[in-house]
CSV table of C-alpha atoms in Angstrom, one decimal:
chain,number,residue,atom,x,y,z
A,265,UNK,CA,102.3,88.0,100.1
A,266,UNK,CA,102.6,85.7,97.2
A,267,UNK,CA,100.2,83.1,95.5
A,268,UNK,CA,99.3,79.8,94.6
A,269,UNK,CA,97.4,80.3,91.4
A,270,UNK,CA,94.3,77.8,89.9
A,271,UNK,CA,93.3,78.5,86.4
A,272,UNK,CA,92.0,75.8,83.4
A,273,UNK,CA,89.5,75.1,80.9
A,274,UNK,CA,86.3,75.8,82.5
A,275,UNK,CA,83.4,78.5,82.4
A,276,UNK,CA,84.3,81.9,83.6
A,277,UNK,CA,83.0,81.8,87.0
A,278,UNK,CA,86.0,78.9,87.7
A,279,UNK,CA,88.9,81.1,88.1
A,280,UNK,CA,90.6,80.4,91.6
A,281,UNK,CA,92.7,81.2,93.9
A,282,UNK,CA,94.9,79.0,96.5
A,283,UNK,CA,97.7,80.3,99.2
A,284,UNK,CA,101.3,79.3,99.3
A,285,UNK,CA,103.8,79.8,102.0
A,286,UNK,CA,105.7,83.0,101.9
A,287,UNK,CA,108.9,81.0,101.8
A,288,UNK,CA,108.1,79.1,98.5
A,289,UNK,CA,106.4,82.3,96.7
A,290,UNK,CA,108.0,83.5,94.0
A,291,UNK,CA,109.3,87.2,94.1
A,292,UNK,CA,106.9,87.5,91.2
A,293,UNK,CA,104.1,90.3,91.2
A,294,UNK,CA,101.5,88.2,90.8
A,295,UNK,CA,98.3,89.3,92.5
A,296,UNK,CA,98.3,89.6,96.1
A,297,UNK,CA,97.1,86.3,98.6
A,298,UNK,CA,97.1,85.6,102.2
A,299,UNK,CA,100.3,83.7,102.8
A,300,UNK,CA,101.1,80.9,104.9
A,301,UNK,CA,99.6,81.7,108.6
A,302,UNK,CA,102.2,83.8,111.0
A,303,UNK,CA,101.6,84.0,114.5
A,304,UNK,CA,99.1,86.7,115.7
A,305,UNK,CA,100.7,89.4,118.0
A,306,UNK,CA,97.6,91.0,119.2
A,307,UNK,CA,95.6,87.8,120.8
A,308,UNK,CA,92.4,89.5,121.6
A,309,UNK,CA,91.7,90.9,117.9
A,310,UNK,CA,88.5,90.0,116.8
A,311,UNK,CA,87.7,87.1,114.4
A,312,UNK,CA,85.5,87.4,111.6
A,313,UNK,CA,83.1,85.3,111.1
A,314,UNK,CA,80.5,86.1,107.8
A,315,UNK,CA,80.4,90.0,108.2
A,316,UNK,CA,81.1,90.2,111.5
A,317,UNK,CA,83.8,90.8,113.9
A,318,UNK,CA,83.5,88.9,117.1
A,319,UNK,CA,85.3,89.0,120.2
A,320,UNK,CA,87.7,85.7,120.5
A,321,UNK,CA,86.3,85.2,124.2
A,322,UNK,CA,83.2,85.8,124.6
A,323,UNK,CA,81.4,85.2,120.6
A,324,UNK,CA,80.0,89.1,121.1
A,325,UNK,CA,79.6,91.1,117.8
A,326,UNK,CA,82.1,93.9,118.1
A,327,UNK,CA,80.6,95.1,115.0
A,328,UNK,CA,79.4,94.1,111.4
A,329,UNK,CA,81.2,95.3,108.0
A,330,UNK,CA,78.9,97.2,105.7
A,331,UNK,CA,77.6,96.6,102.4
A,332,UNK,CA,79.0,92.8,102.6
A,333,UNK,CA,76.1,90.4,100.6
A,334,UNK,CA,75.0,87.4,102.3
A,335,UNK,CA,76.3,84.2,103.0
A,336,UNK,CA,79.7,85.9,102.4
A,337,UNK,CA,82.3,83.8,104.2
A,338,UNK,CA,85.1,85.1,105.2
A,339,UNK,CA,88.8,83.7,104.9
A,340,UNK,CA,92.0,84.1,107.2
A,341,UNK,CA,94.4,86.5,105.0
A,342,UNK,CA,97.3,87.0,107.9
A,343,UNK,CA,97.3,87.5,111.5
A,344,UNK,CA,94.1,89.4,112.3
A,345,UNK,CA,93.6,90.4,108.8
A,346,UNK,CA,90.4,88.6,106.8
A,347,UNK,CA,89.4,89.0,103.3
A,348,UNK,CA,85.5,89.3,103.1
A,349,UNK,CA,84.4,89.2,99.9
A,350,UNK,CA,86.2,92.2,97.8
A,351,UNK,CA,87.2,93.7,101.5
A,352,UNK,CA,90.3,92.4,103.7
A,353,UNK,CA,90.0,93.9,107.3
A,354,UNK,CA,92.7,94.1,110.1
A,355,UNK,CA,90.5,93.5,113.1
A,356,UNK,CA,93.3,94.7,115.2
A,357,UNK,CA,94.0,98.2,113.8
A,358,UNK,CA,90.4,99.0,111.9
A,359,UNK,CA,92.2,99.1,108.9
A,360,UNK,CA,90.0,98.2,105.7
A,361,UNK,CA,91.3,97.6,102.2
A,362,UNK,CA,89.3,97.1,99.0
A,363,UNK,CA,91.1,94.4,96.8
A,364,UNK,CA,91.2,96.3,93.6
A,365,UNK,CA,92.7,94.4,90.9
A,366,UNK,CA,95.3,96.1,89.3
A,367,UNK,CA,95.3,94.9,86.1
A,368,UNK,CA,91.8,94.3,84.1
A,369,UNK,CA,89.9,94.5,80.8
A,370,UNK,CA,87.6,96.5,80.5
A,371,UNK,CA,84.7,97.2,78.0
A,372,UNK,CA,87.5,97.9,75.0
A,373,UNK,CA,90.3,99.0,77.3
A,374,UNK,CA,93.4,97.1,79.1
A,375,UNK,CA,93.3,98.9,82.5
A,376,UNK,CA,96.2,99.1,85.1
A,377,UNK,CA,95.3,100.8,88.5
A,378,UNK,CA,97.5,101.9,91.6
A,379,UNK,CA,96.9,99.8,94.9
A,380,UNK,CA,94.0,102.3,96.2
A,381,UNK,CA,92.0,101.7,93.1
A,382,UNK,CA,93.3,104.9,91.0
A,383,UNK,CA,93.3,104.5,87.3
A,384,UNK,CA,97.5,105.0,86.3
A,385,UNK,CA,96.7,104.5,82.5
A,386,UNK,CA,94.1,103.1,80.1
A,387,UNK,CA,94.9,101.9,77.0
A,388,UNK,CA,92.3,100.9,74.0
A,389,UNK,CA,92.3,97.4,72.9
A,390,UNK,CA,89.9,96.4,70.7
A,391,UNK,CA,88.5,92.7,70.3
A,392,UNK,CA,87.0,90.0,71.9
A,393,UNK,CA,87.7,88.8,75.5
A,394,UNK,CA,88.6,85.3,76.8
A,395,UNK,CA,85.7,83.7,78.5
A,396,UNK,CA,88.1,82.2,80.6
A,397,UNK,CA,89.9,84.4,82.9
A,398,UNK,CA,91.9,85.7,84.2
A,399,UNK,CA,92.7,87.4,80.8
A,400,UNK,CA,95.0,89.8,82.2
A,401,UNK,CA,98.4,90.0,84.2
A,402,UNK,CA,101.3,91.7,85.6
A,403,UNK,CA,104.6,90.5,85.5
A,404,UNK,CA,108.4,91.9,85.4
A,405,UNK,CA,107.0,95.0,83.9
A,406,UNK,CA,104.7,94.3,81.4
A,407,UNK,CA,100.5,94.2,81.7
A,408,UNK,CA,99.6,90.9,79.4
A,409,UNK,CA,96.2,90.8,78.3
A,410,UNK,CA,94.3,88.3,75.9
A,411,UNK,CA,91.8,89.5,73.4
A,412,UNK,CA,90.9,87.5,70.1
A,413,UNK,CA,92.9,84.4,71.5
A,414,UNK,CA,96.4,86.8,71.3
A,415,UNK,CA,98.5,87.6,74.2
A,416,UNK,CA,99.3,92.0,74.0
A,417,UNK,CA,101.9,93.0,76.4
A,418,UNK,CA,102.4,96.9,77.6
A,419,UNK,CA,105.1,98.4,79.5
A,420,UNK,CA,103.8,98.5,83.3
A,421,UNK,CA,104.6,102.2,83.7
A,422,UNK,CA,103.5,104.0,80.1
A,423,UNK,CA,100.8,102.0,78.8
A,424,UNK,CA,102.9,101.5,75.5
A,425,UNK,CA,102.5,98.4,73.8
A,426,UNK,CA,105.5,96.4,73.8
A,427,UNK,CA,104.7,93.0,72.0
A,428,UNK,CA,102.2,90.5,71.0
A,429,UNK,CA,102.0,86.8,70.5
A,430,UNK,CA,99.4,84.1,69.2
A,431,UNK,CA,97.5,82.3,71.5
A,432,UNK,CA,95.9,80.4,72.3
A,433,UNK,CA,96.1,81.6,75.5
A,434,UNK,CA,93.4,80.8,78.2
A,435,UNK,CA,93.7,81.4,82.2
A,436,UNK,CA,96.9,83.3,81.8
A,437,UNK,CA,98.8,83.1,85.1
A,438,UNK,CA,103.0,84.3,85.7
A,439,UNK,CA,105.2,83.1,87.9
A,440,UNK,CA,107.2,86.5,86.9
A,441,UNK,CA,109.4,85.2,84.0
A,442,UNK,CA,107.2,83.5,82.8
A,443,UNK,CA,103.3,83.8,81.5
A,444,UNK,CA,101.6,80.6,81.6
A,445,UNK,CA,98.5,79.7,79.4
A,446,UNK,CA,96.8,76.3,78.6
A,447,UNK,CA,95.2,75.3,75.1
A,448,UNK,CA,92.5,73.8,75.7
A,449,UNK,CA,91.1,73.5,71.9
A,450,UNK,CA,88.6,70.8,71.4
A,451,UNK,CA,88.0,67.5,72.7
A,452,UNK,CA,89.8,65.7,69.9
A,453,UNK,CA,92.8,68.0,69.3
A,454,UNK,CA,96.5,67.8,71.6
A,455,UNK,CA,96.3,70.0,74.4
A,456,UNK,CA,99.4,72.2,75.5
A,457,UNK,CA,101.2,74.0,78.9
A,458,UNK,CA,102.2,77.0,77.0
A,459,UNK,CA,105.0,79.8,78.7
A,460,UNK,CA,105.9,83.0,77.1
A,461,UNK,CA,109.0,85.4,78.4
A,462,UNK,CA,107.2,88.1,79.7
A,463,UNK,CA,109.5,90.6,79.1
A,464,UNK,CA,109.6,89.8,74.6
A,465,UNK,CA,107.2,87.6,74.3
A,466,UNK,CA,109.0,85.1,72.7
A,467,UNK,CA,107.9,81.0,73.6
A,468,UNK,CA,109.8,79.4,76.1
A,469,UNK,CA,108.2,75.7,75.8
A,470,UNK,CA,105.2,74.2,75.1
A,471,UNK,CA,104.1,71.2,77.4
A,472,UNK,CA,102.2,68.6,75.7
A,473,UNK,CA,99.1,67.1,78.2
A,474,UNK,CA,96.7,64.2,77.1
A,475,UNK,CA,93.7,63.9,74.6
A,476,UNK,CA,90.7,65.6,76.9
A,477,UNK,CA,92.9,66.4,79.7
A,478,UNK,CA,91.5,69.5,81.3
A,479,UNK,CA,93.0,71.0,83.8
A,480,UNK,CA,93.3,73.9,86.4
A,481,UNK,CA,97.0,75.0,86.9
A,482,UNK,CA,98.3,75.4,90.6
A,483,UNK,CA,101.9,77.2,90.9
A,484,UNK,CA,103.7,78.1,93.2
A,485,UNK,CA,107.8,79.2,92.8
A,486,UNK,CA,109.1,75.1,92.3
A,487,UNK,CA,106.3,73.5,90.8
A,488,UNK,CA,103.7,73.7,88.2
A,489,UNK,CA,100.9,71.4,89.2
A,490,UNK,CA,97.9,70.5,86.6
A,491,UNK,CA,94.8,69.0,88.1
A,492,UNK,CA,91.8,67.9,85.9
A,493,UNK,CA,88.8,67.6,89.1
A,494,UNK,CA,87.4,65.3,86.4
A,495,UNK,CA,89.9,62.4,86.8
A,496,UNK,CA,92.4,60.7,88.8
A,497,UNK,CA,95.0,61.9,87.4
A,498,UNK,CA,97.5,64.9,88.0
A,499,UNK,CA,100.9,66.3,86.2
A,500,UNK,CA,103.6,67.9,88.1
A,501,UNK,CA,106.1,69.8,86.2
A,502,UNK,CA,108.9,72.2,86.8
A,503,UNK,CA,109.3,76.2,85.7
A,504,UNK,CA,110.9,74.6,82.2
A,505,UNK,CA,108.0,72.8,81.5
A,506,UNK,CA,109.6,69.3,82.4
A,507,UNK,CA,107.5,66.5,83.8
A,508,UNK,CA,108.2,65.4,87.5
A,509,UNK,CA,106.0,63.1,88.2
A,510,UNK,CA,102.2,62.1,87.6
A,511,UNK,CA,99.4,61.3,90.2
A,512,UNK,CA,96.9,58.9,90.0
A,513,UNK,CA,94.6,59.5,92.9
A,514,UNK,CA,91.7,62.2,92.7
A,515,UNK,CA,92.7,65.3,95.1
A,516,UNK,CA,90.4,66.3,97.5
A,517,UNK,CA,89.0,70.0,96.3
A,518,UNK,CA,87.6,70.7,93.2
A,519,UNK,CA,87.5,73.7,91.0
A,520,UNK,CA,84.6,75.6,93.5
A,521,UNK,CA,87.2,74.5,96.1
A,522,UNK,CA,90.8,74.5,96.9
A,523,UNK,CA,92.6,71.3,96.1
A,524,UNK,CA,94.2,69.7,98.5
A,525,UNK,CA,98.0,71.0,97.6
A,526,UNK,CA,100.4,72.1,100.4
A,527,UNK,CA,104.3,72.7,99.7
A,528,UNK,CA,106.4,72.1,101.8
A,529,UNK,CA,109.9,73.3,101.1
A,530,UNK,CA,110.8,71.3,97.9
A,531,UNK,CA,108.2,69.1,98.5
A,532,UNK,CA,104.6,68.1,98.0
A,533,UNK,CA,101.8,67.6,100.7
A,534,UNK,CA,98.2,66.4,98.7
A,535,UNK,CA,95.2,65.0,99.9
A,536,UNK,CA,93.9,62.4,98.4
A,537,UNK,CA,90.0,60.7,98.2
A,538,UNK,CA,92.7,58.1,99.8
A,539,UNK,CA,95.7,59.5,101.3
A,540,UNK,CA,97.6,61.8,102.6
A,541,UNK,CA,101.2,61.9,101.1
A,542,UNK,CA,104.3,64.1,100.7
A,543,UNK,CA,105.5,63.5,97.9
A,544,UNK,CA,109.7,64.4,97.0
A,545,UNK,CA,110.6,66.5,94.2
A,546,UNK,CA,110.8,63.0,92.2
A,547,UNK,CA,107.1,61.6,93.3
A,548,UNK,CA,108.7,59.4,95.9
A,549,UNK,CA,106.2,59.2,98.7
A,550,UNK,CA,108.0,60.3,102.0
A,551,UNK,CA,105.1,58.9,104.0
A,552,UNK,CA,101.6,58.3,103.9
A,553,UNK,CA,98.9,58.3,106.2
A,554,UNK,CA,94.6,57.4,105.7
A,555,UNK,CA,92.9,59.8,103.9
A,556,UNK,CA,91.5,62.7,105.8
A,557,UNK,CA,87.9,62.1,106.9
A,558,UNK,CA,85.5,64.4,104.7
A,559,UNK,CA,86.2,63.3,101.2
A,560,UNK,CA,83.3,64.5,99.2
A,561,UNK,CA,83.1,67.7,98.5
A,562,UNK,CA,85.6,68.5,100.8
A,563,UNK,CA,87.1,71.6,102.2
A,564,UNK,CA,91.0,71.7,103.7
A,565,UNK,CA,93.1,74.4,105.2
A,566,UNK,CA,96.7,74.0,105.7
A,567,UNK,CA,98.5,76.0,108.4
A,568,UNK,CA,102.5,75.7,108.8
A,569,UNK,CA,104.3,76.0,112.9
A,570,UNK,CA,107.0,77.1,113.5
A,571,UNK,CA,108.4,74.1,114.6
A,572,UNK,CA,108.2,72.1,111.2
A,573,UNK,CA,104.8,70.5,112.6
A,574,UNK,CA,101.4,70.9,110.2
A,575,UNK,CA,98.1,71.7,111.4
A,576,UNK,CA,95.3,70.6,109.0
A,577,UNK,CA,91.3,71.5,108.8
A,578,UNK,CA,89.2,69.2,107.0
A,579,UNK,CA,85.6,69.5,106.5
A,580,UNK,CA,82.1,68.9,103.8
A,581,UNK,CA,81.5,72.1,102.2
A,582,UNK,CA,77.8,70.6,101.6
A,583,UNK,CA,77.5,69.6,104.8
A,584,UNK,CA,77.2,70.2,108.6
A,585,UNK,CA,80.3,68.0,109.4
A,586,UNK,CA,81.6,70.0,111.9
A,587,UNK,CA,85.8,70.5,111.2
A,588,UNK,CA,88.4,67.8,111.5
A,589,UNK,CA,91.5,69.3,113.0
A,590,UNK,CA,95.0,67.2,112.5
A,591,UNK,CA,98.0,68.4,114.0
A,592,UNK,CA,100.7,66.2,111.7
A,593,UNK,CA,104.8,65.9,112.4
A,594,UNK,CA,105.2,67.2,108.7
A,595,UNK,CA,109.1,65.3,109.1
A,596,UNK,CA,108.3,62.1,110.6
A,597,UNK,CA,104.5,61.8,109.0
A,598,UNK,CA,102.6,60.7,112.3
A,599,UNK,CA,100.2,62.2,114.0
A,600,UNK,CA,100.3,64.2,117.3
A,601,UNK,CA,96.2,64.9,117.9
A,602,UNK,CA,93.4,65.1,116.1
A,603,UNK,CA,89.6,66.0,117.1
A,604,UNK,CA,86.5,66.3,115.9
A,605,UNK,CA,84.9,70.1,116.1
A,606,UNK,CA,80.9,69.4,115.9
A,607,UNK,CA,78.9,71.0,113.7
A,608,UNK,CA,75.2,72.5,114.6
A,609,UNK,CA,73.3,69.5,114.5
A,610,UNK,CA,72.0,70.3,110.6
A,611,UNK,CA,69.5,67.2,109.5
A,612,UNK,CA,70.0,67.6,106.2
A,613,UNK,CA,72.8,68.2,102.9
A,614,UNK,CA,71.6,71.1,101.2
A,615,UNK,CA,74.2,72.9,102.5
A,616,UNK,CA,77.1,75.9,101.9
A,617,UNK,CA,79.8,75.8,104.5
A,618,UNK,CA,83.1,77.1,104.8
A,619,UNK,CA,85.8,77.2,107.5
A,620,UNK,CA,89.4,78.2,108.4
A,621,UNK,CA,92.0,77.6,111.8
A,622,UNK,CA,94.1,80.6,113.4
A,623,UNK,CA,97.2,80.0,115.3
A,624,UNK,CA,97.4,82.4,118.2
A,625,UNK,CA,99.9,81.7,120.8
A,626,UNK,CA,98.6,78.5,122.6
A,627,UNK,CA,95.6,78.4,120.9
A,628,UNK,CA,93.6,77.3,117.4
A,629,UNK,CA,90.6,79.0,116.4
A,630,UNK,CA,88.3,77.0,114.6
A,631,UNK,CA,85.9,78.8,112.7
A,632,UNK,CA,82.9,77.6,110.5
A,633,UNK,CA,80.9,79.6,108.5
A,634,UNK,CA,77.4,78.2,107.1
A,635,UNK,CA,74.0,79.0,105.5
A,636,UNK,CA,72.7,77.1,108.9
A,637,UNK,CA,74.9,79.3,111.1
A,638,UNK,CA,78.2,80.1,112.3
A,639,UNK,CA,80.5,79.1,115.3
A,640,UNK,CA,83.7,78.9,116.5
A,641,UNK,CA,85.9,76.8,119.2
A,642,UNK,CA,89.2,77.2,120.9
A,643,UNK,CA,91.5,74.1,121.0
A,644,UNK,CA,94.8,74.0,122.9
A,645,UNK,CA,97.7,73.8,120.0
A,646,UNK,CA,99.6,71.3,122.2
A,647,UNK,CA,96.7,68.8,123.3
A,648,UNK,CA,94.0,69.5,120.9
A,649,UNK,CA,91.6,69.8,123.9
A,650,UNK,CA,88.6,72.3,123.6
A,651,UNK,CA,88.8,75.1,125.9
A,652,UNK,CA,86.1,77.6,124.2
A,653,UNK,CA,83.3,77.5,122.2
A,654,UNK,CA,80.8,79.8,121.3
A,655,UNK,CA,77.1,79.2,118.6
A,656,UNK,CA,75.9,82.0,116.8
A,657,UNK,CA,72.9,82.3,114.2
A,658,UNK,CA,73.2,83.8,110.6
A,659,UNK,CA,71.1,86.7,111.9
A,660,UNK,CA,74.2,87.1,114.6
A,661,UNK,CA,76.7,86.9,111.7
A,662,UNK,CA,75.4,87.9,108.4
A,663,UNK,CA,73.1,90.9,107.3
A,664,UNK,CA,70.0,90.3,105.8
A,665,UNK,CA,69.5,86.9,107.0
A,666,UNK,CA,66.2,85.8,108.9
A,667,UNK,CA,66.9,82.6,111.1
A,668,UNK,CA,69.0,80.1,112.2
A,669,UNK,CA,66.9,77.4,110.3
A,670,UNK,CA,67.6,79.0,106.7
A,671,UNK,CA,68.8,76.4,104.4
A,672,UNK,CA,70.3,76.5,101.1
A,673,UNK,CA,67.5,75.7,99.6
A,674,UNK,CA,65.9,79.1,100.4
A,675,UNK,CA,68.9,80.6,99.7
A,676,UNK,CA,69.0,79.5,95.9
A,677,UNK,CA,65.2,79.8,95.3
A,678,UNK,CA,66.1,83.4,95.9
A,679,UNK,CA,69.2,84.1,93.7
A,680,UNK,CA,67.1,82.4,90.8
A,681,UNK,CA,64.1,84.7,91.6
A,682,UNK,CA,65.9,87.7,91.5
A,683,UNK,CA,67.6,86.6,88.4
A,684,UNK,CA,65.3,84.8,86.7
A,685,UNK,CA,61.5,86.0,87.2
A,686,UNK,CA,60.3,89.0,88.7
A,687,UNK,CA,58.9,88.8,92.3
A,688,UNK,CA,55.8,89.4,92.1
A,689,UNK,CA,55.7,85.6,90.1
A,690,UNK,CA,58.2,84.1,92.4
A,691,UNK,CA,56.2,81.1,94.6
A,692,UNK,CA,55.0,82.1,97.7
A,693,UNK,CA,57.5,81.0,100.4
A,694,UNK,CA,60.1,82.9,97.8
A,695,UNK,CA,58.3,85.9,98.1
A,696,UNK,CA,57.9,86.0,101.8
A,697,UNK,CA,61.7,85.1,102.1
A,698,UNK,CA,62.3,88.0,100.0
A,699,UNK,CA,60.2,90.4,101.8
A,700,UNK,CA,62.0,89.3,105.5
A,701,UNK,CA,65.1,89.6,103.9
A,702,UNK,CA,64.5,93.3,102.5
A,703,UNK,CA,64.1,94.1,105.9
């Protein structure tokens, strides 16, 4: 499984992470993603839906994955396999698998572990650490980290350092080859696409980018794509660091959720605030259709068929919208179906929801996850037609979570009482929240 990384010039608590299709990833070892959707052999594995694995025909909890926090949605990583929080799950087998990275800073030491979490070496590195990860990487044999704005490369096997090169260097990314790193600098100053070989260290270019351009950095094995979710504008550029094509209409997504960019084979699918386009390798617009039909705040999910046809989830992330589903001939750019999933009938926009779509066989599974509760509906991959559905509370779905009614404004009161004041000076309605939800 490969992946469509999202890194920029934003706070620490930005870094991001989008999927690619398999055929399009690079043979890089970049971390580990779900890859495009593949069909799902075993049809009567359980979905997960927040912590919990529910049967796909009845909406019984089969059984409910420990030491998960609340509100944790979870995210289709494969067929029956879900990534919960720092935990992807094969419903089908009982297989669980902690998603250790492998390569990390810590305290004063670049660490690289083995896939089940065991420490192969440690090595000291002394300085001060980006602010911006990810600050560390593996590619074609070398573990890059960033400390005091430099790039330090050690051989993947010994721990030896190997080379090092100025920076700066912040949300360090590879493609394999190639390390990526952007240069933010100040407001005033040129900003730059930097790529170093991974294997010496030595520059391979240096893109330039506007005056205040700030972007996040989506790449998959074609394209480089930089997306500033504070403008209209985008950049697409190759794996030499040439400019394709710009675009000039905000994506849906932002950098708390994945923008709106699906390839598809040398091309480009975005979403748009006003289409939805493929672009060719040359920005030519293949086709365009009306923008999708959540557009603020938005969430999208992209799933691939094998017959060249795309199915697409659009949604608020704010919001009890329910979940658009659009089955799209990807070729010809029309539209086979498309429905409307309702939501739970939520009055109000203080909100956190999250959703995903699972092909399996004949059938989608729409699933929507939210501070409000949680459901999911079958729809019939040919006709779009609804043929299940089943409504669950948070206290069906989630651990530690009182009532269907909880909103997201109890939810935040809490995280800022727990971080910010002690309990006992929390307001009341905090403190009783916090007392239901110990138990």
């Amino acid at each position: 499984m490969a992946a469509l990384l999202i890194f920029g010039c934003h706070g620490a608590e930005d870094a991001k992470r989008v999927t690619i299709p398999q055929s399009l990833a690079s043979s890089a070892s970049a971390s580990g993603m779900p890859a495009s959707i593949l069909p799902t052999p075993h049809l009567d594995a359980p979905l997960v839906i927040n912590a919990s694995l529910v049967s796909p025909e009845d909406g019984h909890v089969v059984s409910t994955l420990p030491k998960v926090p609340p509100y944790t949605f979870a995210t289709h990583a494969g067929p029956h396999k879900y990534r919960v929080g720092d935990t992807i799950v094969d419903t089908w087998s009982g297989a669980q698998q902690t998603n250790t990275p492998l390569v990390a800073l810590e305290g004063d030491s670049v660490v690289r572990r083995e896939p089940n979490g065991t420490i192969r070496w440690k090595s000291v590195l002394h300085g001060v650490h980006s602010v911006r990860p990810p600050d560390a990487v593996l590619a074609e044999g070398r573990v890059i980290a960033v400390v005091d704005d430099k790039l330090y490369a050690f051989d993947d096997v010994t721990g030896a350092r190997v080379w090092q090169a100025p920076g700066p260097a912040d949300r360090i990314t590879s493609d394999g080859p190639l390390v990526f790193s952007t240069d933010c600098g100040v407001h005033t100053t040129p900003r730059w696409l930097v790529a170093h070989n991974a294997v010496d260290g030595k520059e391979a270019f240096r893109s330039p980018l506007p005056i205040e351009f700030d972007p996040f950095v989506a790449l998959d094995a074609q394209r480089i794509v930089l997306v500033d979710d504070g403008r209209e504008t985008s950049i697409v550029l190759d794996h030499s660091g040439k400019k394709l094509f710009d675009l000039h209409e905000a994506l849906l997504g932002d950098h708390t959720h994945d923008f709106a960019i699906h390839p598809a084979g040398h091309d480009l699918i975005v979403a748009t605030t006003k289409h939805l386009t493929r672009f060719d390798a040359t920005g030519v617009s293949r086709w365009q259709l009306p923008a999708l039909h959540e557009t603020f705040v938005a969430g999208t999910d992209f799933v691939d068929l094998d017959n060249g046809d795309l199915l697409i989830a659009n949604w608020g992330a704010i919001s009890d919208s329910g979940v658009w589903v659009t089955r799209v001939r990807a070729n010809a750019g029309t539209i086979a179906w498309e429905v409307h999933v309702p939501g739970l009938g939520v009055p109000h926009s203080e909100y956190m929801h999250s959703a995903y779509i699972e092909v399996r066989g004949d059938a989608v599974y729409v699933v929507s996850q939210a501070v409000g509760g949680a459901f999911f509906e079958r729809l019939s991959l040919t006709t779009g037609k609804s043929t299940l559905r089943h409504q669950m509370c948070m206290r069906c779905t989630s651990p530690r979570s009182r009532r269907s009614e909880l909103t997201w404004r109890d939810y935040v009161r809490v995280r800022f009482t727990r971080a910010q004041r002690p309990a006992r000076a929390a307001a009341p309605s905090a403190r009783r929240f916090l007392a239901r939800a110990r138990r």
